[in-house]
Amino acid sequence: INGSGTWGTPFLIDTDTTNEVAVATNGTSFMLLWYSHAQGAPLAAVCSSSGSPGTPEKVGPGDDVTVYNPALASNGSGYAAVWSRWDYSGIAQDNIYANVYSSGSWSKDAGGNPTPWIIENSTGFASSPRLASNGSGYGVAWVQNDGAAFSIFANLYTAGTWSTGGTPLETGPGDADYPSIASNGSGYAV
């Protein structure tokens, strides 16, 4: 971490992880997000600007399914995390999941287990989520098979919740891939 103009000493975040790690800052600290094979779950850890990593904690279930394409964004104080997750519950499919970090904690149930949202609810393969914040909420865009082609979908997090399902933004006859999303501080562009 380069918190003051000089790169710090590298540190190990996990001994058995995928090759994808996401990082974001809220202007003070940094958040890291990755998939741990050892834990069988997506993990996140706050790191100080001096490069001291915090204790990793699960942001999604620890059921050892494949998790990939992690992305993070900050609204200036908290964070949102999104990832693709291979689900197999009768039908093999990829879904997009999200969890939100505010007031020093990821969304959890009364037992302390992470409670991520599934932010799209179709049977098509979904992957490559990208995330941005407008300073209060979050917007996410991803690519998903709509039955005819791979198209671009989006979802918003406002007033403490994600909207239901995904909104199709591009549904042309050809395949779309690798969306990008940005905010001007109030709205979003994909």
PDB file of N, CA, C and O in Angstrom, residues 61-140:
ATOM      1  N   PRO A  61     -21.467 -16.559   1.766  1.00  0.00           N
ATOM      2  CA  PRO A  61     -21.509 -17.872   2.409  1.00  0.00           C
ATOM      3  C   PRO A  61     -20.236 -18.669   2.178  1.00  0.00           C
ATOM      4  O   PRO A  61     -19.570 -18.524   1.168  1.00  0.00           O
ATOM      5  N   GLY A  62     -19.923 -19.527   3.122  1.00  0.00           N
ATOM      6  CA  GLY A  62     -18.740 -20.371   3.038  1.00  0.00           C
ATOM      7  C   GLY A  62     -19.089 -21.764   2.566  1.00  0.00           C
ATOM      8  O   GLY A  62     -18.835 -22.728   3.264  1.00  0.00           O
ATOM      9  N   ASP A  63     -19.677 -21.858   1.380  1.00  0.00           N
ATOM     10  CA  ASP A  63     -20.101 -23.169   0.893  1.00  0.00           C
ATOM     11  C   ASP A  63     -19.224 -23.675  -0.242  1.00  0.00           C
ATOM     12  O   ASP A  63     -19.609 -24.577  -0.972  1.00  0.00           O
ATOM     13  N   ASP A  64     -18.048 -23.102  -0.388  1.00  0.00           N
ATOM     14  CA  ASP A  64     -17.022 -23.586  -1.304  1.00  0.00           C
ATOM     15  C   ASP A  64     -17.487 -23.730  -2.749  1.00  0.00           C
ATOM     16  O   ASP A  64     -17.165 -24.681  -3.430  1.00  0.00           O
ATOM     17  N   VAL A  65     -18.282 -22.772  -3.205  1.00  0.00           N
ATOM     18  CA  VAL A  65     -18.597 -22.706  -4.628  1.00  0.00           C
ATOM     19  C   VAL A  65     -17.608 -21.748  -5.284  1.00  0.00           C
ATOM     20  O   VAL A  65     -16.879 -21.032  -4.603  1.00  0.00           O
ATOM     21  N   THR A  66     -17.588 -21.705  -6.579  1.00  0.00           N
ATOM     22  CA  THR A  66     -16.655 -20.827  -7.260  1.00  0.00           C
ATOM     23  C   THR A  66     -17.143 -19.386  -7.210  1.00  0.00           C
ATOM     24  O   THR A  66     -18.274 -19.091  -7.566  1.00  0.00           O
ATOM     25  N   VAL A  67     -16.283 -18.508  -6.753  1.00  0.00           N
ATOM     26  CA  VAL A  67     -16.557 -17.080  -6.692  1.00  0.00           C
ATOM     27  C   VAL A  67     -15.480 -16.378  -7.494  1.00  0.00           C
ATOM     28  O   VAL A  67     -14.302 -16.693  -7.362  1.00  0.00           O
ATOM     29  N   TYR A  68     -15.875 -15.444  -8.350  1.00  0.00           N
ATOM     30  CA  TYR A  68     -14.899 -14.745  -9.186  1.00  0.00           C
ATOM     31  C   TYR A  68     -15.425 -13.368  -9.554  1.00  0.00           C
ATOM     32  O   TYR A  68     -16.547 -13.012  -9.210  1.00  0.00           O
ATOM     33  N   ASN A  69     -14.621 -12.590 -10.239  1.00  0.00           N
ATOM     34  CA  ASN A  69     -14.955 -11.218 -10.651  1.00  0.00           C
ATOM     35  C   ASN A  69     -15.293 -10.298  -9.472  1.00  0.00           C
ATOM     36  O   ASN A  69     -16.296  -9.596  -9.496  1.00  0.00           O
ATOM     37  N   PRO A  70     -14.490 -10.257  -8.403  1.00  0.00           N
ATOM     38  CA  PRO A  70     -14.824  -9.368  -7.290  1.00  0.00           C
ATOM     39  C   PRO A  70     -14.660  -7.905  -7.691  1.00  0.00           C
ATOM     40  O   PRO A  70     -13.796  -7.553  -8.495  1.00  0.00           O
ATOM     41  N   ALA A  71     -15.517  -7.056  -7.148  1.00  0.00           N
ATOM     42  CA  ALA A  71     -15.413  -5.608  -7.365  1.00  0.00           C
ATOM     43  C   ALA A  71     -15.833  -4.899  -6.082  1.00  0.00           C
ATOM     44  O   ALA A  71     -16.701  -5.383  -5.349  1.00  0.00           O
ATOM     45  N   LEU A  72     -15.215  -3.765  -5.823  1.00  0.00           N
ATOM     46  CA  LEU A  72     -15.497  -2.946  -4.637  1.00  0.00           C
ATOM     47  C   LEU A  72     -15.688  -1.498  -5.048  1.00  0.00           C
ATOM     48  O   LEU A  72     -15.100  -1.035  -6.023  1.00  0.00           O
ATOM     49  N   ALA A  73     -16.480  -0.772  -4.267  1.00  0.00           N
ATOM     50  CA  ALA A  73     -16.591   0.677  -4.399  1.00  0.00           C
ATOM     51  C   ALA A  73     -16.890   1.238  -3.011  1.00  0.00           C
ATOM     52  O   ALA A  73     -17.377   0.522  -2.133  1.00  0.00           O
ATOM     53  N   SER A  74     -16.600   2.516  -2.822  1.00  0.00           N
ATOM     54  CA  SER A  74     -16.888   3.183  -1.558  1.00  0.00           C
ATOM     55  C   SER A  74     -17.774   4.392  -1.815  1.00  0.00           C
ATOM     56  O   SER A  74     -17.638   5.079  -2.821  1.00  0.00           O
ATOM     57  N   ASN A  75     -18.668   4.670  -0.864  1.00  0.00           N
ATOM     58  CA  ASN A  75     -19.492   5.874  -0.928  1.00  0.00           C
ATOM     59  C   ASN A  75     -18.856   7.008  -0.125  1.00  0.00           C
ATOM     60  O   ASN A  75     -19.483   8.029   0.105  1.00  0.00           O
ATOM     61  N   GLY A  76     -17.625   6.825   0.312  1.00  0.00           N
ATOM     62  CA  GLY A  76     -16.911   7.836   1.089  1.00  0.00           C
ATOM     63  C   GLY A  76     -16.780   7.467   2.550  1.00  0.00           C
ATOM     64  O   GLY A  76     -15.934   8.006   3.258  1.00  0.00           O
ATOM     65  N   SER A  77     -17.613   6.555   3.010  1.00  0.00           N
ATOM     66  CA  SER A  77     -17.488   6.065   4.384  1.00  0.00           C
ATOM     67  C   SER A  77     -17.557   4.542   4.420  1.00  0.00           C
ATOM     68  O   SER A  77     -16.732   3.899   5.044  1.00  0.00           O
ATOM     69  N   GLY A  78     -18.537   3.955   3.774  1.00  0.00           N
ATOM     70  CA  GLY A  78     -18.671   2.503   3.732  1.00  0.00           C
ATOM     71  C   GLY A  78     -18.232   1.941   2.394  1.00  0.00           C
ATOM     72  O   GLY A  78     -17.625   2.637   1.572  1.00  0.00           O
ATOM     73  N   TYR A  79     -18.566   0.683   2.159  1.00  0.00           N
ATOM     74  CA  TYR A  79     -18.180  -0.005   0.926  1.00  0.00           C
ATOM     75  C   TYR A  79     -19.316  -0.910   0.462  1.00  0.00           C
ATOM     76  O   TYR A  79     -20.149  -1.330   1.257  1.00  0.00           O
ATOM     77  N   ALA A  80     -19.293  -1.232  -0.804  1.00  0.00           N
ATOM     78  CA  ALA A  80     -20.120  -2.306  -1.351  1.00  0.00           C
ATOM     79  C   ALA A  80     -19.187  -3.254  -2.082  1.00  0.00           C
ATOM     80  O   ALA A  80     -18.199  -2.839  -2.687  1.00  0.00           O
ATOM     81  N   ALA A  81     -19.510  -4.527  -2.012  1.00  0.00           N
ATOM     82  CA  ALA A  81     -18.760  -5.569  -2.702  1.00  0.00           C
ATOM     83  C   ALA A  81     -19.728  -6.338  -3.593  1.00  0.00           C
ATOM     84  O   ALA A  81     -20.862  -6.604  -3.195  1.00  0.00           O
ATOM     85  N   VAL A  82     -19.288  -6.679  -4.796  1.00  0.00           N
ATOM     86  CA  VAL A  82     -20.069  -7.538  -5.686  1.00  0.00           C
ATOM     87  C   VAL A  82     -19.152  -8.617  -6.235  1.00  0.00           C
ATOM     88  O   VAL A  82     -17.940  -8.441  -6.312  1.00  0.00           O
ATOM     89  N   TRP A  83     -19.745  -9.760  -6.623  1.00  0.00           N
ATOM     90  CA  TRP A  83     -18.967 -10.844  -7.192  1.00  0.00           C
ATOM     91  C   TRP A  83     -19.898 -11.763  -7.974  1.00  0.00           C
ATOM     92  O   TRP A  83     -21.108 -11.768  -7.762  1.00  0.00           O
ATOM     93  N   SER A  84     -19.315 -12.518  -8.874  1.00  0.00           N
ATOM     94  CA  SER A  84     -20.034 -13.581  -9.568  1.00  0.00           C
ATOM     95  C   SER A  84     -19.877 -14.846  -8.743  1.00  0.00           C
ATOM     96  O   SER A  84     -18.822 -15.098  -8.165  1.00  0.00           O
ATOM     97  N   ARG A  85     -20.927 -15.651  -8.735  1.00  0.00           N
ATOM     98  CA  ARG A  85     -20.894 -16.880  -7.933  1.00  0.00           C
ATOM     99  C   ARG A  85     -21.539 -17.999  -8.724  1.00  0.00           C
ATOM    100  O   ARG A  85     -22.648 -17.854  -9.222  1.00  0.00           O
ATOM    101  N   TRP A  86     -20.830 -19.103  -8.847  1.00  0.00           N
ATOM    102  CA  TRP A  86     -21.369 -20.272  -9.531  1.00  0.00           C
ATOM    103  C   TRP A  86     -22.343 -20.957  -8.588  1.00  0.00           C
ATOM    104  O   TRP A  86     -21.966 -21.417  -7.514  1.00  0.00           O
ATOM    105  N   ASP A  87     -23.624 -20.978  -8.954  1.00  0.00           N
ATOM    106  CA  ASP A  87     -24.654 -21.644  -8.158  1.00  0.00           C
ATOM    107  C   ASP A  87     -25.087 -22.910  -8.864  1.00  0.00           C
ATOM    108  O   ASP A  87     -25.241 -22.927 -10.082  1.00  0.00           O
ATOM    109  N   TYR A  88     -25.307 -23.930  -8.099  1.00  0.00           N
ATOM    110  CA  TYR A  88     -25.860 -25.140  -8.684  1.00  0.00           C
ATOM    111  C   TYR A  88     -26.949 -25.655  -7.749  1.00  0.00           C
ATOM    112  O   TYR A  88     -26.679 -26.263  -6.727  1.00  0.00           O
ATOM    113  N   SER A  89     -28.169 -25.331  -8.106  1.00  0.00           N
ATOM    114  CA  SER A  89     -29.312 -25.792  -7.314  1.00  0.00           C
ATOM    115  C   SER A  89     -30.353 -26.328  -8.296  1.00  0.00           C
ATOM    116  O   SER A  89     -31.397 -25.740  -8.493  1.00  0.00           O
ATOM    117  N   GLY A  90     -29.996 -27.412  -8.938  1.00  0.00           N
ATOM    118  CA  GLY A  90     -30.867 -27.983  -9.945  1.00  0.00           C
ATOM    119  C   GLY A  90     -30.506 -27.519 -11.345  1.00  0.00           C
ATOM    120  O   GLY A  90     -30.529 -28.282 -12.285  1.00  0.00           O
ATOM    121  N   ILE A  91     -30.166 -26.246 -11.467  1.00  0.00           N
ATOM    122  CA  ILE A  91     -29.723 -25.673 -12.738  1.00  0.00           C
ATOM    123  C   ILE A  91     -28.403 -24.975 -12.481  1.00  0.00           C
ATOM    124  O   ILE A  91     -28.303 -24.147 -11.586  1.00  0.00           O
ATOM    125  N   ALA A  92     -27.392 -25.305 -13.271  1.00  0.00           N
ATOM    126  CA  ALA A  92     -26.097 -24.639 -13.111  1.00  0.00           C
ATOM    127  C   ALA A  92     -26.195 -23.241 -13.704  1.00  0.00           C
ATOM    128  O   ALA A  92     -26.617 -23.072 -14.836  1.00  0.00           O
ATOM    129  N   GLN A  93     -25.812 -22.244 -12.950  1.00  0.00           N
ATOM    130  CA  GLN A  93     -25.841 -20.877 -13.433  1.00  0.00           C
ATOM    131  C   GLN A  93     -24.913 -20.012 -12.594  1.00  0.00           C
ATOM    132  O   GLN A  93     -24.576 -20.362 -11.480  1.00  0.00           O
ATOM    133  N   ASP A  94     -24.532 -18.891 -13.161  1.00  0.00           N
ATOM    134  CA  ASP A  94     -23.767 -17.893 -12.424  1.00  0.00           C
ATOM    135  C   ASP A  94     -24.725 -16.790 -12.022  1.00  0.00           C
ATOM    136  O   ASP A  94     -25.574 -16.374 -12.821  1.00  0.00           O
ATOM    137  N   ASN A  95     -24.595 -16.297 -10.795  1.00  0.00           N
ATOM    138  CA  ASN A  95     -25.411 -15.190 -10.308  1.00  0.00           C
ATOM    139  C   ASN A  95     -24.497 -14.084  -9.796  1.00  0.00           C
ATOM    140  O   ASN A  95     -23.320 -14.302  -9.533  1.00  0.00           O
ATOM    141  N   ILE A  96     -25.068 -12.910  -9.616  1.00  0.00           N
ATOM    142  CA  ILE A  96     -24.334 -11.761  -9.079  1.00  0.00           C
ATOM    143  C   ILE A  96     -24.818 -11.515  -7.654  1.00  0.00           C
ATOM    144  O   ILE A  96     -26.019 -11.391  -7.404  1.00  0.00           O
ATOM    145  N   TYR A  97     -23.866 -11.461  -6.728  1.00  0.00           N
ATOM    146  CA  TYR A  97     -24.155 -11.225  -5.314  1.00  0.00           C
ATOM    147  C   TYR A  97     -23.511  -9.918  -4.859  1.00  0.00           C
ATOM    148  O   TYR A  97     -22.524  -9.472  -5.447  1.00  0.00           O
ATOM    149  N   ALA A  98     -24.051  -9.352  -3.791  1.00  0.00           N
ATOM    150  CA  ALA A  98     -23.506  -8.119  -3.230  1.00  0.00           C
ATOM    151  C   ALA A  98     -23.660  -8.127  -1.720  1.00  0.00           C
ATOM    152  O   ALA A  98     -24.557  -8.769  -1.177  1.00  0.00           O
ATOM    153  N   ASN A  99     -22.756  -7.411  -1.057  1.00  0.00           N
ATOM    154  CA  ASN A  99     -22.872  -7.165   0.369  1.00  0.00           C
ATOM    155  C   ASN A  99     -22.417  -5.730   0.603  1.00  0.00           C
ATOM    156  O   ASN A  99     -21.631  -5.187  -0.171  1.00  0.00           O
ATOM    157  N   VAL A 100     -22.930  -5.124   1.664  1.00  0.00           N
ATOM    158  CA  VAL A 100     -22.637  -3.721   1.958  1.00  0.00           C
ATOM    159  C   VAL A 100     -22.016  -3.610   3.343  1.00  0.00           C
ATOM    160  O   VAL A 100     -22.470  -4.252   4.294  1.00  0.00           O
ATOM    161  N   TYR A 101     -20.958  -2.796   3.435  1.00  0.00           N
ATOM    162  CA  TYR A 101     -20.214  -2.556   4.666  1.00  0.00           C
ATOM    163  C   TYR A 101     -20.528  -1.137   5.131  1.00  0.00           C
ATOM    164  O   TYR A 101     -20.232  -0.157   4.434  1.00  0.00           O
ATOM    165  N   SER A 102     -21.172  -1.030   6.303  1.00  0.00           N
ATOM    166  CA  SER A 102     -21.418   0.299   6.879  1.00  0.00           C
ATOM    167  C   SER A 102     -21.318   0.188   8.393  1.00  0.00           C
ATOM    168  O   SER A 102     -21.544  -0.882   8.963  1.00  0.00           O
ATOM    169  N   SER A 103     -20.971   1.274   9.010  1.00  0.00           N
ATOM    170  CA  SER A 103     -20.805   1.329  10.465  1.00  0.00           C
ATOM    171  C   SER A 103     -19.872   0.232  10.974  1.00  0.00           C
ATOM    172  O   SER A 103     -20.091  -0.350  12.029  1.00  0.00           O
ATOM    173  N   GLY A 104     -18.837  -0.095  10.174  1.00  0.00           N
ATOM    174  CA  GLY A 104     -17.810  -1.029  10.613  1.00  0.00           C
ATOM    175  C   GLY A 104     -18.132  -2.495  10.464  1.00  0.00           C
ATOM    176  O   GLY A 104     -17.430  -3.341  11.011  1.00  0.00           O
ATOM    177  N   SER A 105     -19.204  -2.838   9.707  1.00  0.00           N
ATOM    178  CA  SER A 105     -19.568  -4.245   9.582  1.00  0.00           C
ATOM    179  C   SER A 105     -20.232  -4.525   8.241  1.00  0.00           C
ATOM    180  O   SER A 105     -20.959  -3.682   7.710  1.00  0.00           O
ATOM    181  N   TRP A 106     -20.004  -5.732   7.729  1.00  0.00           N
ATOM    182  CA  TRP A 106     -20.730  -6.217   6.563  1.00  0.00           C
ATOM    183  C   TRP A 106     -22.118  -6.638   7.009  1.00  0.00           C
ATOM    184  O   TRP A 106     -22.335  -6.964   8.177  1.00  0.00           O
ATOM    185  N   SER A 107     -23.072  -6.658   6.105  1.00  0.00           N
ATOM    186  CA  SER A 107     -24.429  -7.099   6.416  1.00  0.00           C
ATOM    187  C   SER A 107     -24.393  -8.555   6.888  1.00  0.00           C
ATOM    188  O   SER A 107     -23.847  -9.428   6.215  1.00  0.00           O
ATOM    189  N   LYS A 108     -24.951  -8.800   8.088  1.00  0.00           N
ATOM    190  CA  LYS A 108     -24.941 -10.137   8.712  1.00  0.00           C
ATOM    191  C   LYS A 108     -26.277 -10.401   9.380  1.00  0.00           C
ATOM    192  O   LYS A 108     -26.994  -9.474   9.738  1.00  0.00           O
ATOM    193  N   ASP A 109     -26.565 -11.688   9.586  1.00  0.00           N
ATOM    194  CA  ASP A 109     -27.766 -12.056  10.326  1.00  0.00           C
ATOM    195  C   ASP A 109     -27.467 -12.039  11.827  1.00  0.00           C
ATOM    196  O   ASP A 109     -26.340 -11.754  12.249  1.00  0.00           O
ATOM    197  N   ALA A 110     -28.468 -12.382  12.624  1.00  0.00           N
ATOM    198  CA  ALA A 110     -28.311 -12.355  14.082  1.00  0.00           C
ATOM    199  C   ALA A 110     -27.236 -13.316  14.575  1.00  0.00           C
ATOM    200  O   ALA A 110     -26.639 -13.095  15.624  1.00  0.00           O
ATOM    201  N   GLY A 111     -26.944 -14.374  13.805  1.00  0.00           N
ATOM    202  CA  GLY A 111     -25.911 -15.331  14.184  1.00  0.00           C
ATOM    203  C   GLY A 111     -24.520 -14.933  13.743  1.00  0.00           C
ATOM    204  O   GLY A 111     -23.562 -15.670  13.949  1.00  0.00           O
ATOM    205  N   GLY A 112     -24.394 -13.765  13.087  1.00  0.00           N
ATOM    206  CA  GLY A 112     -23.093 -13.292  12.627  1.00  0.00           C
ATOM    207  C   GLY A 112     -22.675 -13.820  11.269  1.00  0.00           C
ATOM    208  O   GLY A 112     -21.542 -13.626  10.844  1.00  0.00           O
ATOM    209  N   ASN A 113     -23.597 -14.479  10.565  1.00  0.00           N
ATOM    210  CA  ASN A 113     -23.298 -14.990   9.229  1.00  0.00           C
ATOM    211  C   ASN A 113     -23.558 -13.924   8.180  1.00  0.00           C
ATOM    212  O   ASN A 113     -24.541 -13.179   8.279  1.00  0.00           O
ATOM    213  N   PRO A 114     -22.701 -13.839   7.162  1.00  0.00           N
ATOM    214  CA  PRO A 114     -22.911 -12.832   6.135  1.00  0.00           C
ATOM    215  C   PRO A 114     -24.242 -13.040   5.412  1.00  0.00           C
ATOM    216  O   PRO A 114     -24.672 -14.179   5.208  1.00  0.00           O
ATOM    217  N   THR A 115     -24.897 -11.946   5.067  1.00  0.00           N
ATOM    218  CA  THR A 115     -26.181 -12.002   4.363  1.00  0.00           C
ATOM    219  C   THR A 115     -26.106 -11.192   3.073  1.00  0.00           C
ATOM    220  O   THR A 115     -26.658 -10.100   2.976  1.00  0.00           O
ATOM    221  N   PRO A 116     -25.423 -11.738   2.080  1.00  0.00           N
ATOM    222  CA  PRO A 116     -25.356 -11.010   0.810  1.00  0.00           C
ATOM    223  C   PRO A 116     -26.697 -11.060   0.077  1.00  0.00           C
ATOM    224  O   PRO A 116     -27.517 -11.943   0.307  1.00  0.00           O
ATOM    225  N   TRP A 117     -26.905 -10.072  -0.770  1.00  0.00           N
ATOM    226  CA  TRP A 117     -28.080 -10.026  -1.631  1.00  0.00           C
ATOM    227  C   TRP A 117     -27.742 -10.698  -2.954  1.00  0.00           C
ATOM    228  O   TRP A 117     -26.637 -10.550  -3.459  1.00  0.00           O
ATOM    229  N   ILE A 118     -28.692 -11.406  -3.541  1.00  0.00           N
ATOM    230  CA  ILE A 118     -28.558 -11.806  -4.930  1.00  0.00           C
ATOM    231  C   ILE A 118     -29.219 -10.667  -5.710  1.00  0.00           C
ATOM    232  O   ILE A 118     -30.387 -10.350  -5.493  1.00  0.00           O
ATOM    233  N   ILE A 119     -28.444  -9.999  -6.549  1.00  0.00           N
ATOM    234  CA  ILE A 119     -28.971  -8.780  -7.167  1.00  0.00           C
ATOM    235  C   ILE A 119     -29.494  -8.983  -8.579  1.00  0.00           C
ATOM    236  O   ILE A 119     -29.856  -8.025  -9.245  1.00  0.00           O
ATOM    237  N   GLU A 120     -29.516 -10.214  -9.022  1.00  0.00           N
ATOM    238  CA  GLU A 120     -30.237 -10.542 -10.254  1.00  0.00           C
ATOM    239  C   GLU A 120     -30.868 -11.905 -10.044  1.00  0.00           C
ATOM    240  O   GLU A 120     -30.346 -12.731  -9.318  1.00  0.00           O
ATOM    241  N   ASN A 121     -32.021 -12.121 -10.637  1.00  0.00           N
ATOM    242  CA  ASN A 121     -32.770 -13.327 -10.304  1.00  0.00           C
ATOM    243  C   ASN A 121     -33.234 -14.104 -11.529  1.00  0.00           C
ATOM    244  O   ASN A 121     -34.301 -14.670 -11.533  1.00  0.00           O
ATOM    245  N   SER A 122     -32.433 -14.135 -12.568  1.00  0.00           N
ATOM    246  CA  SER A 122     -32.835 -14.904 -13.742  1.00  0.00           C
ATOM    247  C   SER A 122     -32.060 -16.217 -13.783  1.00  0.00           C
ATOM    248  O   SER A 122     -31.184 -16.468 -12.968  1.00  0.00           O
ATOM    249  N   THR A 123     -32.377 -17.051 -14.753  1.00  0.00           N
ATOM    250  CA  THR A 123     -31.693 -18.331 -14.878  1.00  0.00           C
ATOM    251  C   THR A 123     -30.521 -18.259 -15.840  1.00  0.00           C
ATOM    252  O   THR A 123     -29.846 -19.252 -16.055  1.00  0.00           O
ATOM    253  N   GLY A 124     -30.250 -17.101 -16.427  1.00  0.00           N
ATOM    254  CA  GLY A 124     -29.127 -16.970 -17.351  1.00  0.00           C
ATOM    255  C   GLY A 124     -27.815 -16.770 -16.637  1.00  0.00           C
ATOM    256  O   GLY A 124     -27.759 -16.299 -15.496  1.00  0.00           O
ATOM    257  N   PHE A 125     -26.727 -17.142 -17.289  1.00  0.00           N
ATOM    258  CA  PHE A 125     -25.395 -16.937 -16.728  1.00  0.00           C
ATOM    259  C   PHE A 125     -25.108 -15.438 -16.602  1.00  0.00           C
ATOM    260  O   PHE A 125     -25.328 -14.682 -17.539  1.00  0.00           O
ATOM    261  N   ALA A 126     -24.614 -15.021 -15.454  1.00  0.00           N
ATOM    262  CA  ALA A 126     -24.292 -13.620 -15.187  1.00  0.00           C
ATOM    263  C   ALA A 126     -22.858 -13.532 -14.692  1.00  0.00           C
ATOM    264  O   ALA A 126     -22.437 -14.339 -13.873  1.00  0.00           O
ATOM    265  N   SER A 127     -22.094 -12.555 -15.178  1.00  0.00           N
ATOM    266  CA  SER A 127     -20.701 -12.416 -14.743  1.00  0.00           C
ATOM    267  C   SER A 127     -20.211 -11.001 -14.995  1.00  0.00           C
ATOM    268  O   SER A 127     -20.952 -10.140 -15.476  1.00  0.00           O
ATOM    269  N   SER A 128     -18.965 -10.774 -14.663  1.00  0.00           N
ATOM    270  CA  SER A 128     -18.253  -9.508 -14.895  1.00  0.00           C
ATOM    271  C   SER A 128     -18.931  -8.300 -14.257  1.00  0.00           C
ATOM    272  O   SER A 128     -19.099  -7.268 -14.898  1.00  0.00           O
ATOM    273  N   PRO A 129     -19.315  -8.364 -12.969  1.00  0.00           N
ATOM    274  CA  PRO A 129     -19.929  -7.189 -12.360  1.00  0.00           C
ATOM    275  C   PRO A 129     -18.920  -6.059 -12.179  1.00  0.00           C
ATOM    276  O   PRO A 129     -17.757  -6.291 -11.885  1.00  0.00           O
ATOM    277  N   ARG A 130     -19.396  -4.849 -12.376  1.00  0.00           N
ATOM    278  CA  ARG A 130     -18.614  -3.636 -12.148  1.00  0.00           C
ATOM    279  C   ARG A 130     -19.441  -2.743 -11.239  1.00  0.00           C
ATOM    280  O   ARG A 130     -20.666  -2.715 -11.333  1.00  0.00           O
ATOM    281  N   LEU A 131     -18.779  -1.968 -10.374  1.00  0.00           N
ATOM    282  CA  LEU A 131     -19.458  -1.268  -9.291  1.00  0.00           C
ATOM    283  C   LEU A 131     -18.993   0.181  -9.208  1.00  0.00           C
ATOM    284  O   LEU A 131     -17.813   0.471  -9.428  1.00  0.00           O
ATOM    285  N   ALA A 132     -19.905   1.089  -8.888  1.00  0.00           N
ATOM    286  CA  ALA A 132     -19.580   2.501  -8.673  1.00  0.00           C
ATOM    287  C   ALA A 132     -20.499   3.042  -7.586  1.00  0.00           C
ATOM    288  O   ALA A 132     -21.532   2.438  -7.269  1.00  0.00           O
ATOM    289  N   SER A 133     -20.122   4.183  -7.007  1.00  0.00           N
ATOM    290  CA  SER A 133     -20.956   4.842  -6.004  1.00  0.00           C
ATOM    291  C   SER A 133     -21.196   6.287  -6.412  1.00  0.00           C
ATOM    292  O   SER A 133     -20.322   6.936  -6.983  1.00  0.00           O
ATOM    293  N   ASN A 134     -22.383   6.790  -6.077  1.00  0.00           N
ATOM    294  CA  ASN A 134     -22.690   8.205  -6.305  1.00  0.00           C
ATOM    295  C   ASN A 134     -22.472   9.025  -5.033  1.00  0.00           C
ATOM    296  O   ASN A 134     -22.851  10.178  -4.966  1.00  0.00           O
ATOM    297  N   GLY A 135     -21.861   8.420  -4.022  1.00  0.00           N
ATOM    298  CA  GLY A 135     -21.582   9.105  -2.756  1.00  0.00           C
ATOM    299  C   GLY A 135     -22.550   8.719  -1.653  1.00  0.00           C
ATOM    300  O   GLY A 135     -22.291   8.986  -0.485  1.00  0.00           O
ATOM    301  N   SER A 136     -23.665   8.099  -2.019  1.00  0.00           N
ATOM    302  CA  SER A 136     -24.583   7.605  -0.995  1.00  0.00           C
ATOM    303  C   SER A 136     -25.013   6.171  -1.290  1.00  0.00           C
ATOM    304  O   SER A 136     -25.020   5.327  -0.411  1.00  0.00           O
ATOM    305  N   GLY A 137     -25.359   5.876  -2.532  1.00  0.00           N
ATOM    306  CA  GLY A 137     -25.748   4.531  -2.926  1.00  0.00           C
ATOM    307  C   GLY A 137     -24.716   3.917  -3.850  1.00  0.00           C
ATOM    308  O   GLY A 137     -23.597   4.420  -3.987  1.00  0.00           O
ATOM    309  N   TYR A 138     -25.116   2.831  -4.515  1.00  0.00           N
ATOM    310  CA  TYR A 138     -24.217   2.119  -5.421  1.00  0.00           C
ATOM    311  C   TYR A 138     -24.966   1.711  -6.678  1.00  0.00           C
ATOM    312  O   TYR A 138     -26.177   1.484  -6.650  1.00  0.00           O
ATOM    313  N   GLY A 139     -24.243   1.610  -7.756  1.00  0.00           N
ATOM    314  CA  GLY A 139     -24.762   1.082  -8.999  1.00  0.00           C
ATOM    315  C   GLY A 139     -23.858  -0.041  -9.461  1.00  0.00           C
ATOM    316  O   GLY A 139     -22.637   0.043  -9.322  1.00  0.00           O
ATOM    317  N   VAL A 140     -24.442  -1.106  -9.991  1.00  0.00           N
ATOM    318  CA  VAL A 140     -23.663  -2.232 -10.492  1.00  0.00           C
ATOM    319  C   VAL A 140     -24.163  -2.581 -11.888  1.00  0.00           C
ATOM    320  O   VAL A 140     -25.359  -2.506 -12.162  1.00  0.00           O
TER     321      VAL A 140
END
